[in-house]
Amino acid sequence: MGIVWVAIIIGSLVLSFKKPFHFLFSNKYFKLLFLGVCLIFVIIEGVIVFQGIGFNTVNNCDYLIVFGARVRGETPSLTLKYCLDVAYDYLSKNPDTQAILSGGQGEGENISEAEAMKRYLVKKGISVDRLMLENQSRDTVENLKYSFRMIDISEKDLQWIITICF
């Protein structure tokens, strides 16, 4: 997405000058190229959006990994609350699933993200026995790495899964 923003900024700067703007857009091949790039962009973005909409949840998983997000003091951020509400809904519908709450303690956080998530879910009624805390990770790769170690997935499988996730 960063490349798109850089292209927009450079394009805006180039097009802000009257002479290049008229030169480029007076050329019919440039117009076709510009429209083609815009069309490809819209198609790719549409595929990304509609894949997210058509996502089906798998029920009765053994484990659900919930990634941490910002905690303010001891309170989960709004983003983290949304994630935890989705996790709560899933855990409520799938009573045999255990949750791995993954997130370390960052700057400005009085407790780890994992601890904040545990407190939030327990307060909503999820049994503490179903919650496993991973509180060492600092980024998404470490979230996956440490969480998978908790459920005893081999390093070979771990690398494969991380490649698929990213």
Short mmCIF file of C-alpha atoms in Angstrom, two decimals:
data_model
loop_
_atom_site.label_atom_id
_atom_site.label_comp_id
_atom_site.label_asym_id
_atom_site.label_seq_id
_atom_site.Cartn_x
_atom_site.Cartn_y
_atom_site.Cartn_z
CA MET A 1 0.00 0.00 0.00
CA GLY A 2 2.97 2.28 0.61
CA ILE A 3 3.91 2.05 -3.07
CA VAL A 4 0.43 3.27 -4.03
CA TRP A 5 0.77 6.32 -1.77
CA VAL A 6 4.22 7.15 -3.14
CA ALA A 7 2.85 6.89 -6.69
CA ILE A 8 -0.06 9.16 -5.81
CA ILE A 9 2.26 11.78 -4.28
CA ILE A 10 4.66 11.72 -7.24
CA GLY A 11 1.78 11.78 -9.70
CA SER A 12 0.20 14.71 -7.91
CA LEU A 13 3.46 16.65 -7.98
CA VAL A 14 3.99 15.97 -11.68
CA LEU A 15 0.43 16.81 -12.57
CA SER A 16 0.46 20.02 -10.52
CA PHE A 17 2.57 21.58 -13.26
CA LYS A 18 0.42 22.60 -16.20
CA LYS A 19 2.88 21.77 -18.99
CA PRO A 20 3.55 18.09 -18.08
CA PHE A 21 -0.16 17.58 -17.38
CA HIS A 22 -1.15 18.73 -20.87
CA PHE A 23 1.71 16.82 -22.48
CA LEU A 24 0.89 13.55 -20.77
CA PHE A 25 -2.88 13.65 -21.11
CA SER A 26 -2.80 14.82 -24.73
CA ASN A 27 -1.17 11.50 -25.60
CA LYS A 28 -3.87 8.85 -26.16
CA TYR A 29 -1.49 6.00 -25.24
CA PHE A 30 -0.79 7.58 -21.87
CA LYS A 31 -4.52 7.95 -21.28
CA LEU A 32 -5.05 4.26 -22.06
CA LEU A 33 -2.14 3.26 -19.83
CA PHE A 34 -3.47 5.44 -16.99
CA LEU A 35 -6.98 3.96 -17.30
CA GLY A 36 -5.54 0.44 -17.47
CA VAL A 37 -3.51 0.92 -14.29
CA CYS A 38 -6.57 2.34 -12.52
CA LEU A 39 -8.69 -0.60 -13.69
CA ILE A 40 -6.10 -3.15 -12.50
CA PHE A 41 -5.91 -1.37 -9.13
CA VAL A 42 -9.70 -1.46 -8.71
CA ILE A 43 -9.84 -5.16 -9.66
CA ILE A 44 -7.07 -6.14 -7.22
CA GLU A 45 -8.62 -4.12 -4.38
CA GLY A 46 -12.03 -5.65 -5.17
CA VAL A 47 -10.60 -9.17 -4.95
CA ILE A 48 -8.99 -8.35 -1.59
CA VAL A 49 -12.20 -6.88 -0.18
CA PHE A 50 -14.49 -9.65 -1.43
CA GLN A 51 -12.17 -12.39 -0.16
CA GLY A 52 -12.51 -10.88 3.31
CA ILE A 53 -16.29 -10.71 3.01
CA GLY A 54 -16.56 -14.34 1.92
CA PHE A 55 -14.42 -15.70 4.77
CA ASN A 56 -15.99 -18.70 6.46
CA THR A 57 -15.17 -19.46 10.08
CA VAL A 58 -14.04 -22.97 10.91
CA ASN A 59 -15.80 -24.30 13.98
CA ASN A 60 -14.45 -26.49 16.79
CA CYS A 61 -10.78 -25.60 16.35
CA ASP A 62 -8.46 -26.84 19.06
CA TYR A 63 -6.87 -23.42 19.51
CA LEU A 64 -7.71 -19.82 18.75
CA ILE A 65 -4.79 -17.39 18.70
CA VAL A 66 -5.68 -13.79 19.55
CA PHE A 67 -2.99 -11.24 18.74
CA GLY A 68 -2.48 -8.35 21.07
CA ALA A 69 -2.87 -4.68 20.28
CA ARG A 70 -2.30 -1.51 22.25
CA VAL A 71 -3.17 -1.49 25.95
CA ARG A 72 -3.52 1.86 27.70
CA GLY A 73 -2.34 1.30 31.24
CA GLU A 74 -4.39 -1.82 31.99
CA THR A 75 -7.27 -1.14 29.58
CA PRO A 76 -7.44 -2.73 26.11
CA SER A 77 -7.60 -0.25 23.23
CA LEU A 78 -10.74 -0.04 21.12
CA THR A 79 -9.08 -2.15 18.40
CA LEU A 80 -8.17 -4.83 20.91
CA LYS A 81 -11.71 -4.79 22.35
CA TYR A 82 -13.14 -5.45 18.89
CA CYS A 83 -10.78 -8.42 18.46
CA LEU A 84 -11.64 -9.73 21.91
CA ASP A 85 -15.37 -9.44 21.23
CA VAL A 86 -14.93 -11.58 18.11
CA ALA A 87 -12.84 -14.05 20.12
CA TYR A 88 -15.51 -14.10 22.84
CA ASP A 89 -18.22 -14.88 20.28
CA TYR A 90 -16.15 -17.72 18.84
CA LEU A 91 -15.24 -19.14 22.25
CA SER A 92 -18.88 -18.97 23.36
CA LYS A 93 -19.99 -20.99 20.33
CA ASN A 94 -17.08 -23.46 20.56
CA PRO A 95 -16.71 -24.53 24.20
CA ASP A 96 -13.87 -27.01 23.52
CA THR A 97 -11.60 -24.41 21.92
CA GLN A 98 -8.74 -22.99 23.97
CA ALA A 99 -7.49 -19.46 23.33
CA ILE A 100 -3.88 -18.42 23.20
CA LEU A 101 -3.70 -14.73 24.09
CA SER A 102 -0.53 -13.44 22.53
CA GLY A 103 1.08 -10.09 23.30
CA GLY A 104 3.90 -8.74 25.40
CA GLN A 105 4.13 -5.59 27.46
CA GLY A 106 4.98 -2.48 25.47
CA GLU A 107 5.87 1.05 26.38
CA GLY A 108 3.13 2.80 28.34
CA GLU A 109 1.45 -0.49 29.23
CA ASN A 110 1.22 -1.44 32.92
CA ILE A 111 0.49 -5.09 32.11
CA SER A 112 1.10 -7.32 29.12
CA GLU A 113 -1.42 -7.35 26.29
CA ALA A 114 -2.00 -11.04 27.04
CA GLU A 115 -2.92 -10.27 30.67
CA ALA A 116 -5.26 -7.46 29.60
CA MET A 117 -6.96 -9.83 27.15
CA LYS A 118 -7.32 -12.50 29.82
CA ARG A 119 -8.94 -10.06 32.25
CA TYR A 120 -11.35 -8.83 29.56
CA LEU A 121 -12.45 -12.34 28.51
CA VAL A 122 -12.76 -13.62 32.09
CA LYS A 123 -14.89 -10.59 32.94
CA LYS A 124 -17.17 -11.52 30.02
CA GLY A 125 -17.52 -15.09 31.33
CA ILE A 126 -14.84 -17.18 29.61
CA SER A 127 -13.24 -19.68 31.99
CA VAL A 128 -9.63 -18.93 32.87
CA ASP A 129 -8.88 -22.64 32.25
CA ARG A 130 -9.47 -22.09 28.52
CA LEU A 131 -7.01 -19.20 28.26
CA MET A 132 -3.27 -19.59 27.67
CA LEU A 133 -1.05 -16.51 27.95
CA GLU A 134 1.91 -15.81 25.69
CA ASN A 135 3.40 -12.56 26.99
CA GLN A 136 6.89 -12.41 25.47
CA SER A 137 6.19 -11.41 21.87
CA ARG A 138 6.93 -7.95 20.48
CA ASP A 139 5.59 -8.32 16.92
CA THR A 140 3.37 -10.54 14.76
CA VAL A 141 6.09 -13.01 13.81
CA GLU A 142 6.94 -13.53 17.48
CA ASN A 143 3.20 -13.82 18.27
CA LEU A 144 3.01 -16.78 15.91
CA LYS A 145 6.37 -18.28 16.88
CA TYR A 146 5.77 -18.28 20.63
CA SER A 147 2.10 -19.24 20.33
CA PHE A 148 2.88 -22.24 18.15
CA ARG A 149 5.56 -23.35 20.60
CA MET A 150 2.88 -23.41 23.32
CA ILE A 151 0.87 -25.93 21.31
CA ASP A 152 3.94 -27.95 20.30
CA ILE A 153 4.08 -27.35 16.56
CA SER A 154 7.48 -28.25 15.12
CA GLU A 155 9.82 -25.59 13.72
CA LYS A 156 9.38 -27.05 10.21
CA ASP A 157 5.59 -26.67 10.40
CA LEU A 158 5.96 -23.28 12.08
CA GLN A 159 7.97 -21.86 9.18
CA TRP A 160 5.45 -23.21 6.68
CA ILE A 161 2.52 -21.72 8.56
CA ILE A 162 4.22 -18.33 8.96
CA THR A 163 4.93 -18.27 5.20
CA ILE A 164 1.28 -18.99 4.46
CA CYS A 165 0.06 -16.33 6.90
CA PHE A 166 2.19 -13.59 5.36
#
